[in-house]
mmCIF file of C-alpha atoms in Angstrom:
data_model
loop_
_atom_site.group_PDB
_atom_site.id
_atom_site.type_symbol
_atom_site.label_atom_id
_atom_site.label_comp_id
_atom_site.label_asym_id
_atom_site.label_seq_id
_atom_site.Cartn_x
_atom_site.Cartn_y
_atom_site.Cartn_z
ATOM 1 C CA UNK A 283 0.000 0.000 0.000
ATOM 2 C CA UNK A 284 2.457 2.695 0.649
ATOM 3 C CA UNK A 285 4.177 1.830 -2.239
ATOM 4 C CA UNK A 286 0.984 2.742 -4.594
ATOM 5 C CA UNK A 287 0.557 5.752 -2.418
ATOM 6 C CA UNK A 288 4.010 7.035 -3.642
ATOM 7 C CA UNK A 289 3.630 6.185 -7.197
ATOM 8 C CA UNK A 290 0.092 8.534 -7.198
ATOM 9 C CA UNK A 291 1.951 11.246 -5.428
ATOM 10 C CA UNK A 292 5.037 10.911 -7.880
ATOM 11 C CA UNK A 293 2.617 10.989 -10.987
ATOM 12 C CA UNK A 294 0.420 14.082 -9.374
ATOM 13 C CA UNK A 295 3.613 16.115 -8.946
ATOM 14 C CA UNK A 296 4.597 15.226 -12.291
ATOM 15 C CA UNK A 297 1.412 16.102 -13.970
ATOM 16 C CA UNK A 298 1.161 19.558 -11.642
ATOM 17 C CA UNK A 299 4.965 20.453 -12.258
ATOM 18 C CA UNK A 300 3.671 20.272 -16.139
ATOM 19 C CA UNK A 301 0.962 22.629 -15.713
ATOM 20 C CA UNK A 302 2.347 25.307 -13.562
ATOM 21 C CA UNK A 303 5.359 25.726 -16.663
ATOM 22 C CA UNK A 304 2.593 25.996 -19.038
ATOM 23 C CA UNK A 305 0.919 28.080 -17.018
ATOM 24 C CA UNK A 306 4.035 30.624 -16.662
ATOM 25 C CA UNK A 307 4.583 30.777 -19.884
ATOM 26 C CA UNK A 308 0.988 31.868 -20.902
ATOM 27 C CA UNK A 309 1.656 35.044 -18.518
ATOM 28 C CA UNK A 310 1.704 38.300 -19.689
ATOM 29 C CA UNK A 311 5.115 39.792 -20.098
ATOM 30 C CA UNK A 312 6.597 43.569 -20.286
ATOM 31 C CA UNK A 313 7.253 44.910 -24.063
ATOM 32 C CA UNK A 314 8.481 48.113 -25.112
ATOM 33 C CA UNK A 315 7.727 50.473 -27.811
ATOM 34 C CA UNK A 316 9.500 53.383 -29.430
ATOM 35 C CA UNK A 317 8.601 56.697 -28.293
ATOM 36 C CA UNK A 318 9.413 60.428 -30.575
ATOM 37 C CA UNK A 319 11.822 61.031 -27.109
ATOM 38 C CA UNK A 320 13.351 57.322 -26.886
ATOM 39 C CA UNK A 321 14.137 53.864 -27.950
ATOM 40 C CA UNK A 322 12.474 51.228 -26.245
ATOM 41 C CA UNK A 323 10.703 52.892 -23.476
ATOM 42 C CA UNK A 324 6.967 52.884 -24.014
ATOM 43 C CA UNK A 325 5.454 50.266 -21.950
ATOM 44 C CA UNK A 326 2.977 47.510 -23.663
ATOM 45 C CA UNK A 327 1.408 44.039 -22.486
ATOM 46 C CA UNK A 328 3.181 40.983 -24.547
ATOM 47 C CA UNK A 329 3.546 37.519 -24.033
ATOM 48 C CA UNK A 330 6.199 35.033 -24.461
ATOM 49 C CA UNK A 331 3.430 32.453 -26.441
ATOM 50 C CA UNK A 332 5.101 31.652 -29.579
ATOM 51 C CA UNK A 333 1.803 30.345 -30.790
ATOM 52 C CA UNK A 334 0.275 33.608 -31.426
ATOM 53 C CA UNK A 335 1.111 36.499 -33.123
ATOM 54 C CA UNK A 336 3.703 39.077 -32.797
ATOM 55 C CA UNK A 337 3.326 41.743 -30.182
ATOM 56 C CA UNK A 338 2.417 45.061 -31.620
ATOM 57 C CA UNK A 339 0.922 48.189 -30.190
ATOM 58 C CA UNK A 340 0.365 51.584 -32.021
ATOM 59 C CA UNK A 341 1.564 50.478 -35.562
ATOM 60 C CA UNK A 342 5.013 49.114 -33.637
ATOM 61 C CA UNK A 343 6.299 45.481 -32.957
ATOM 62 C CA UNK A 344 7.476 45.475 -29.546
ATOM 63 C CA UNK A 345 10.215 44.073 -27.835
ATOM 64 C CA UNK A 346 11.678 42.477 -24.631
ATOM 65 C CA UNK A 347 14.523 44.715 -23.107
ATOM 66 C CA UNK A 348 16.773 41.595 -23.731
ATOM 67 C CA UNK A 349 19.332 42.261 -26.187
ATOM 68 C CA UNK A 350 19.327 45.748 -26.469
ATOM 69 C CA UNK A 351 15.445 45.578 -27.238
ATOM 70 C CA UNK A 352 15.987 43.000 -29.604
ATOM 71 C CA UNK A 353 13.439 39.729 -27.694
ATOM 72 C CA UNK A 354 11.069 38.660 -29.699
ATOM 73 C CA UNK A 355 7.613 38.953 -27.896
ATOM 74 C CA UNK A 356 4.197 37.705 -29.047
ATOM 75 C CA UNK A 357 0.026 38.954 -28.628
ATOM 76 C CA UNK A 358 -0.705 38.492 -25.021
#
């Protein structure tokens, strides 16, 4: 008996380890816009969710503040 209690808890942590990644990566994330004063420094809602499309706000893709601005970020 305690040895099938162990395998159910080792499966359920497995199975809610899976879901709280997915979860985090469905979360919104900080992008950045151009500004007329500034590179980079307008504030937007992105996401890193490859799946949809890419983040854009006012006409402008926006960016993660990784590489110099460069991170690809995606439609919250």
């Amino acid at each position: 008996m305690p040895f099938t209690a162990a395998v159910v808890l080792g499966i359920s942590g497995a199975f809610f380890t899976t879901s709280m990644q997915s979860a985090s990566k469905l979360a919104p994330r900080d992008g950045y816009i151009n500004s007329l004063s500034g590179v980079c420094d307008v504030q937007v809602q992105c996401s890193d969710n490859s799946n949809n499309p890419i983040c854009k706000a006012n006409g402008q893709t926006a960016f993660g503040k990784a590489n110099n601005c460069a991170e690809t970020l995606y439609m919250p």
